[in-house]
XYZ file of C-alpha atoms in Angstrom:
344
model
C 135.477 154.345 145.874
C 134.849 156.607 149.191
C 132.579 154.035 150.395
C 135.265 150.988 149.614
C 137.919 153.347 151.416
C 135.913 153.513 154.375
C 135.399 149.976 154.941
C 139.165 149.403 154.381
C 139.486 151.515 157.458
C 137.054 150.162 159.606
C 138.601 147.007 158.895
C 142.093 147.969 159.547
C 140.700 149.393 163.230
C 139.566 146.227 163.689
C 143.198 145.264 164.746
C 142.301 146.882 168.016
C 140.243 143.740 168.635
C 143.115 141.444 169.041
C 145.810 144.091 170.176
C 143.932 146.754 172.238
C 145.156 150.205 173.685
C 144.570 151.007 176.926
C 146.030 154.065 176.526
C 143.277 155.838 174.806
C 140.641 157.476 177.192
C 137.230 156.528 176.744
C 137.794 153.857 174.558
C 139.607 150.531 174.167
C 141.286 150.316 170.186
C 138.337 151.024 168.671
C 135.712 150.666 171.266
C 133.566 153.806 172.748
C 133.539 153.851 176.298
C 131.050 156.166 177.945
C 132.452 158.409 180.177
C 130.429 157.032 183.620
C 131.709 153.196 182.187
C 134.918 154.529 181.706
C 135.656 155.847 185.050
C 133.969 153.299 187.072
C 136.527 151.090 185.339
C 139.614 153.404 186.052
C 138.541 153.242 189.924
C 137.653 149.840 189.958
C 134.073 150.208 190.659
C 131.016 147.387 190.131
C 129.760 147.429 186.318
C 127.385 145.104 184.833
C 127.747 144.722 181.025
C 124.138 143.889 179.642
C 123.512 142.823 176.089
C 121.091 145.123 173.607
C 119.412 141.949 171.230
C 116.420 142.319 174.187
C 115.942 145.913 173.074
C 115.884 145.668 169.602
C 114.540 142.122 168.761
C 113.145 140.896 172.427
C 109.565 143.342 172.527
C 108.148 146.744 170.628
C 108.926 149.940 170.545
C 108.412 151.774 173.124
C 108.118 148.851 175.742
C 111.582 148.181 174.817
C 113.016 151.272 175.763
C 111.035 151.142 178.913
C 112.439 147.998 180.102
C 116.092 149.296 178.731
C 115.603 152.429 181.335
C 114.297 149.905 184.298
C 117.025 147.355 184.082
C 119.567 149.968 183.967
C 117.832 151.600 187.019
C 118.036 148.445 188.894
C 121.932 148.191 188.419
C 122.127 151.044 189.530
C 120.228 151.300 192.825
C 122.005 147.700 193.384
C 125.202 149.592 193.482
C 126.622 148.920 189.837
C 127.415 150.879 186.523
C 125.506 149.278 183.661
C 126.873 148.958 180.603
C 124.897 148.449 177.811
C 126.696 146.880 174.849
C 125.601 147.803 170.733
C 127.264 148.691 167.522
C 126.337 152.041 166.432
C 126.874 153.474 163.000
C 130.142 150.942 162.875
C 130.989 151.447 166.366
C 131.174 149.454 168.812
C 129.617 151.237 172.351
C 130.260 149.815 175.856
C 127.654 152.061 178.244
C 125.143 153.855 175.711
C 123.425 157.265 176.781
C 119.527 157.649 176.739
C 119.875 159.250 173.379
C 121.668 155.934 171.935
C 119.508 153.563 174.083
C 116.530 155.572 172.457
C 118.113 154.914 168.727
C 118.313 151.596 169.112
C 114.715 151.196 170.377
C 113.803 152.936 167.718
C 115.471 151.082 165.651
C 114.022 147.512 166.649
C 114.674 144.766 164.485
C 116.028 147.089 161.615
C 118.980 146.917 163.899
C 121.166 143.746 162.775
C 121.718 140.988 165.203
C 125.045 140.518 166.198
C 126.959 137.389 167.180
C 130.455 137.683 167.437
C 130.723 136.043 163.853
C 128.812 139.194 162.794
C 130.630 142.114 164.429
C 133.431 142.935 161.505
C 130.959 143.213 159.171
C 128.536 145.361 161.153
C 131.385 147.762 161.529
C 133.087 147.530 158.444
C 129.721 148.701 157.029
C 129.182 151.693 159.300
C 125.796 149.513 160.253
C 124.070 149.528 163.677
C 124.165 146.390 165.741
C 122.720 145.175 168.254
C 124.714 142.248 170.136
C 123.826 138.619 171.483
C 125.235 136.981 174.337
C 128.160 136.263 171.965
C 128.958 139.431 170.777
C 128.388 141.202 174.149
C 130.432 138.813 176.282
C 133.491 139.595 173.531
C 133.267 143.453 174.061
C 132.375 142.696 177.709
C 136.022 141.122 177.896
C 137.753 143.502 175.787
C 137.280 146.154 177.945
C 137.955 144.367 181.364
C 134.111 143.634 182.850
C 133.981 140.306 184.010
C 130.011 140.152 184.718
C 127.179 140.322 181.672
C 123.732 139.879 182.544
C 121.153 138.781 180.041
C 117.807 137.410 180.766
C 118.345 133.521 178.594
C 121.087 132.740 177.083
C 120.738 130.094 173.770
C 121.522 126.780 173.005
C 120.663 123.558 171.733
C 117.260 124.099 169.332
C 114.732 121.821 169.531
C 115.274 119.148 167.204
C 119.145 120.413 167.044
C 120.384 116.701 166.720
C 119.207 116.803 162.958
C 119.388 120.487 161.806
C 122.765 121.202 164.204
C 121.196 124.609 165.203
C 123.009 125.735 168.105
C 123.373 129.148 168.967
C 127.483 129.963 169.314
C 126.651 131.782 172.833
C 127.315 128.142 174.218
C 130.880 128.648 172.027
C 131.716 132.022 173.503
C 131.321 130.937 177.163
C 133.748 128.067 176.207
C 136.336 130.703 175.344
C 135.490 134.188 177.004
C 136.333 134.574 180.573
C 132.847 136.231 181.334
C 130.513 135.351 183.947
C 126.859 135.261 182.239
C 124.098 135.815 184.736
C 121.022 134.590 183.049
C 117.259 132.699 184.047
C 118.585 129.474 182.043
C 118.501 128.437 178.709
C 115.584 130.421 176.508
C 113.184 127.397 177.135
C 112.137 127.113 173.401
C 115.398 125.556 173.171
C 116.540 121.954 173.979
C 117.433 122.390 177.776
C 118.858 119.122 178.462
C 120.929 118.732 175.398
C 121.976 122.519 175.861
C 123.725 121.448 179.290
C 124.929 118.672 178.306
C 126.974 120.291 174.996
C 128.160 122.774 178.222
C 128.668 120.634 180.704
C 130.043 117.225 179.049
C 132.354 118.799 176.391
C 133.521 121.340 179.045
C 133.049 124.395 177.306
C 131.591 126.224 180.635
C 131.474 126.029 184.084
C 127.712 125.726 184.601
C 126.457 126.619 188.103
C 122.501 127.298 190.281
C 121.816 130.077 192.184
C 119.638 129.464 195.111
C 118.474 126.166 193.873
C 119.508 122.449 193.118
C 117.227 122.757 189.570
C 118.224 124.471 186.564
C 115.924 127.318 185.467
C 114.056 126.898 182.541
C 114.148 130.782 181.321
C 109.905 131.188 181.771
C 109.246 128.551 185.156
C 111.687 127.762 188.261
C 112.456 124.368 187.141
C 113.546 122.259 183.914
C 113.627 118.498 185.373
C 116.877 118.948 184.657
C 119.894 119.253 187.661
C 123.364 120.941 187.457
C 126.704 119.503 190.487
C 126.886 122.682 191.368
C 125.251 125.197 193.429
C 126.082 128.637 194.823
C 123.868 130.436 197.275
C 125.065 134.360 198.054
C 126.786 136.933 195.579
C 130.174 136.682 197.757
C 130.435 133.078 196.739
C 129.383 134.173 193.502
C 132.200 136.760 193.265
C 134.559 134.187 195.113
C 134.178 132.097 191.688
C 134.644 134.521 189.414
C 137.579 135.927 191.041
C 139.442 132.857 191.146
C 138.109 131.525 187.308
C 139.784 134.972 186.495
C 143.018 134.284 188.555
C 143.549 131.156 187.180
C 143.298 132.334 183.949
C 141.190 129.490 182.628
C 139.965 131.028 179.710
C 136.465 130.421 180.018
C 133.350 131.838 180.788
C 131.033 130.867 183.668
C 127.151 130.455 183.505
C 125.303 131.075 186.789
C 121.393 130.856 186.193
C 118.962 132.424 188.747
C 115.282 130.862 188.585
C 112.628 133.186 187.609
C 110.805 135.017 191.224
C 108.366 132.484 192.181
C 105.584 135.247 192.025
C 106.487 135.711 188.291
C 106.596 132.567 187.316
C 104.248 131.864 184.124
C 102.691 128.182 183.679
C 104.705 125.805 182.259
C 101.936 123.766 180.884
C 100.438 126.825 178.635
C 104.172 128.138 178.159
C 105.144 124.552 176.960
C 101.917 124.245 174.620
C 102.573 127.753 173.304
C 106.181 126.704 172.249
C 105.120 123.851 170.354
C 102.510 125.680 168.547
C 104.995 128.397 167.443
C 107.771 125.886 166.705
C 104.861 124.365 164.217
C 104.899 127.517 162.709
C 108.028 128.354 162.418
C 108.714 124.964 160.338
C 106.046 125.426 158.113
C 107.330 128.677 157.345
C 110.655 127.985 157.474
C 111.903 130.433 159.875
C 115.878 129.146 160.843
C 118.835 130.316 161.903
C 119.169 133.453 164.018
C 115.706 134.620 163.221
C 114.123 131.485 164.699
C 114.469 132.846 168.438
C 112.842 136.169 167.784
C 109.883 134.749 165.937
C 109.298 132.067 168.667
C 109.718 134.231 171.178
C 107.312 136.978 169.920
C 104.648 134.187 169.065
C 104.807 132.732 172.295
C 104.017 136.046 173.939
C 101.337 136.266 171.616
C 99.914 132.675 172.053
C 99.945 133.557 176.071
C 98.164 136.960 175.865
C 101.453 139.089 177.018
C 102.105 136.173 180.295
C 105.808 134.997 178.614
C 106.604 138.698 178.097
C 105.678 140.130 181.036
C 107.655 137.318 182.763
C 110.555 137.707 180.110
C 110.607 141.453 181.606
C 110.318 140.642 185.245
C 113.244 137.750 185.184
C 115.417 140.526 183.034
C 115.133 142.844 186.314
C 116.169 140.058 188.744
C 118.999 138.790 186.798
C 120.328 142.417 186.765
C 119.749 142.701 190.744
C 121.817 140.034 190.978
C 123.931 140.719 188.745
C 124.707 143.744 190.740
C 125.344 141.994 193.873
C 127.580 140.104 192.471
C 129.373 142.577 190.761
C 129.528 144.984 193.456
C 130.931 142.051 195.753
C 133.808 141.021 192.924
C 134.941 144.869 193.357
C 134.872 144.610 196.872
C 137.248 141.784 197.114
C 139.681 144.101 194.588
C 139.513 146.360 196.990
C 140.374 144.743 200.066
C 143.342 143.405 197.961
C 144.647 146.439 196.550
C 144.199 147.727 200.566
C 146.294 144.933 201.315
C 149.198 146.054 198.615
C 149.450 142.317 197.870
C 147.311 140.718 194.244
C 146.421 137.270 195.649
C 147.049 134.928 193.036
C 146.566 131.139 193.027
């Protein structure tokens, strides 16, 4: 009976989803704002929400916590507030502390991962989460940050026109008005059919960074090209601010090729995914443990090279990220200088 009261409760917080209170400090309805998050919101300062699936699911313990600490560290010397996003003992966390971020390496894949389809139940059931593009980019907007960096974002599976496996992170950017920094599309997915559900139904404004090729998560290039193309963080920024403004309602994807110098080779990358995709039939493996099992065979088919480059895009994404970021609060600044909100 205590434990059915419980989840009635949870459940009945969950209101503060759709209706949230500003009012409460350190928290949005029943979200947990750290207290650094918290007040670089209140001032208006750069923060970069970034997603905690990479931690538990994306490499072992304690590599994962390692990288955790790093990206974070790059945000930060890049002028942002990171914000990592989980769901901890049934709450929901924007901004964990090194004790959290330590739980949920600890935790690795006994954590439960969390699309936004997942999150009542996760807190309803006091469980500990750890969220997807998805589920980040829906706490991300909740709380008011408009950037989320992520190292691939998923898609289109191979094969998707038959089993209809696509991952709802292509949904959430066609209703969440989040920019989602990211290397491409995880490239054990279907890249070109993954733009073109984004591009051709219009869920998502799809846009390349510093280059007229779309990024294919492990290498620079996919074959495959995207209209538009955006060089600096201000223009960057200048995007966001104005998808914001006009209140479009959806998100915007802005992919940043992998460093040249950690680029891994696409021909043993590409043989390595077809191997584990093998293996994943055979055995079955579908639905939202597919990507974790590919991706940790991969890295083991390659000796470490598509984790080590998984890592190393991670860090650049957040750089960016924080550029970008740090940019969009500048232009709120100059405009709440001004005394005037531009609108359009």
């Amino acid at each position: 009976m205590a434990s059915s009261s419980s989840a009635l409760s949870r459940l009945s917080n969950l209101r503060g989803h759709l209706h949230p209170s500003h009012s409460n400090k350190g928290g949005v309805g029943f979200i947990k704002i750290s207290p650094e998050v918290s007040e670089a919101l209140s001032n208006g300062y750069a923060v970069v929400a970034l997603e905690s699936t990479i931690i538990s699911h994306g490499m072992p313990y304690p590599k994962n916590l390692e990288t955790a600490r790093e990206v974070e560290a790059v945000v930060r010397e890049n002028g942002a507030v990171p914000a990592t996003i989980a769901i901890l003992d049934g709450i929901p966390c924007v901004g964990l502390s090194m004790e959290e971020l330590e739980k949920l390496a600890n935790l690795g894949p006994r954590a439960q991962k969390t699309a936004r389809r997942d999150i009542a139940h996760v807190v309803a059931t006091g469980g500990n989460g750890a969220t997807t593009v998805s589920a980040t980019m829906f706490f991300a907007s909740m709380v008011g940050i408009p950037l989320f960096v992520t190292g691939g974002i998923g898609g289109v599976h191979r094969h998707g026109e038959h089993t209809m496996d696509i991952s709802s992170d292509l949904t959430e950017l066609g209703r969440t008005p989040v920019a989602v920094i990211s290397a491409g599309v995880k490239s054990i997915l279907d890249v070109p059919r993954t733009l073109e559900y984004l591009v051709c139904t219009k869920l998502s404004h799809v846009y390349d960074c510093k280059t007229n090729e779309f990024p294919a998560f492990f290498s620079e290039t996919s074959g495959c090209k995207v209209p538009c193309r955006i060089d600096t963080p201000e223009d960057c920024a200048q995007l966001i601010d104005a998808n914001l403004k006009l209140e479009l309602g959806t998100g915007i994807l802005i992919a940043v090729p992998i460093p040249k110098e950690h680029a891994a080779s696409g021909r043993l990358i590409e043989s390595a995914i077809k191997r584990a995709l093998e293996e994943a039939r055979d055995k079955n493996i579908i639905g939202n443990a597919a990507t974790p099992f590919l991706l940790a065979r991969v890295n083991e088919l390659t000796g470490g090279a598509s984790l080590a480059s998984n890592i190393a895009l991670v860090k650049n994404n957040a750089l960016v990220g924080a550029k970008i970021s740090v940019a969009l609060a500048q232009i709120k600044e100059r405009e709440n200088k001004g005394g005037v909100k531009t609108t359009l």
